Amino acid sequence: MNNVFAKAAEERLGGWVVKFKGIKIFFNTFDENGKRVKEISVGGKALAPDKAYNICAC
């Protein structure tokens, strides 16, 4: 996420991260690194901090 939404254009890469299915992520691109993600839900349910999730990206 830090590289996808980096302020400096030369640091931006990995744009595929914004194309999800079955997951919703609410974040603020202007917050500092490590504090951007505000809420995550998977299949309409809040992310469980004690559960492991598998993701796939190309």
Tab-separated table of C-alpha atoms in Angstrom:
chain	number	residue	atom	x	y	z
A	1	MET	CA	0.000	0.000	0.000
A	2	ASN	CA	2.828	2.387	0.782
A	3	ASN	CA	4.227	2.085	-2.743
A	4	VAL	CA	0.873	2.085	-4.553
A	5	PHE	CA	-0.146	5.403	-2.989
A	6	ALA	CA	3.289	6.975	-2.503
A	7	LYS	CA	3.341	10.763	-2.824
A	8	ALA	CA	6.494	10.641	-4.976
A	9	ALA	CA	5.719	9.264	-8.455
A	10	GLU	CA	9.058	7.427	-8.684
A	11	GLU	CA	8.111	5.369	-5.591
A	12	ARG	CA	4.734	4.206	-6.975
A	13	LEU	CA	4.497	0.565	-8.044
A	14	GLY	CA	2.260	-2.468	-7.526
A	15	GLY	CA	-1.047	-0.910	-8.621
A	16	TRP	CA	-2.749	-4.329	-8.669
A	17	VAL	CA	-3.272	-4.076	-4.896
A	18	VAL	CA	-6.365	-1.900	-5.411
A	19	LYS	CA	-8.232	-4.613	-7.378
A	20	PHE	CA	-9.838	-6.911	-4.816
A	21	LYS	CA	-12.767	-9.320	-4.869
A	22	GLY	CA	-14.526	-10.311	-1.642
A	23	ILE	CA	-12.520	-7.907	0.506
A	24	LYS	CA	-13.107	-4.245	1.345
A	25	ILE	CA	-10.394	-2.017	2.709
A	26	PHE	CA	-11.070	1.514	3.910
A	27	PHE	CA	-7.953	3.632	4.182
A	28	ASN	CA	-6.655	7.182	4.080
A	29	THR	CA	-3.896	7.610	1.502
A	30	PHE	CA	-2.700	10.777	3.250
A	31	ASP	CA	-2.001	9.221	6.665
A	32	GLU	CA	1.552	8.160	7.476
A	33	ASN	CA	2.857	4.673	6.713
A	34	GLY	CA	1.484	2.067	9.095
A	35	LYS	CA	-1.619	4.144	9.932
A	36	ARG	CA	-3.439	4.271	6.577
A	37	VAL	CA	-5.733	1.235	6.898
A	38	LYS	CA	-8.851	2.061	8.931
A	39	GLU	CA	-11.102	-0.974	8.409
A	40	ILE	CA	-10.996	-4.326	6.583
A	41	SER	CA	-13.865	-6.723	5.885
A	42	VAL	CA	-13.826	-10.103	4.144
A	43	GLY	CA	-17.065	-11.466	2.709
A	44	GLY	CA	-18.971	-8.691	4.483
A	45	LYS	CA	-17.541	-9.570	7.921
A	46	ALA	CA	-14.951	-7.624	9.895
A	47	LEU	CA	-11.416	-8.965	9.643
A	48	ALA	CA	-10.715	-11.265	12.599
A	49	PRO	CA	-7.296	-10.392	14.081
A	50	ASP	CA	-6.773	-13.965	15.339
A	51	LYS	CA	-7.527	-15.608	11.967
A	52	ALA	CA	-5.128	-16.259	9.063
A	53	TYR	CA	-6.206	-15.281	5.538
A	54	ASN	CA	-4.819	-16.327	2.163
A	55	ILE	CA	-4.783	-13.892	-0.734
A	56	CYS	CA	-3.785	-14.197	-4.356
A	57	ALA	CA	-2.431	-11.460	-6.610
A	58	CYS	CA	-0.767	-11.432	-9.981
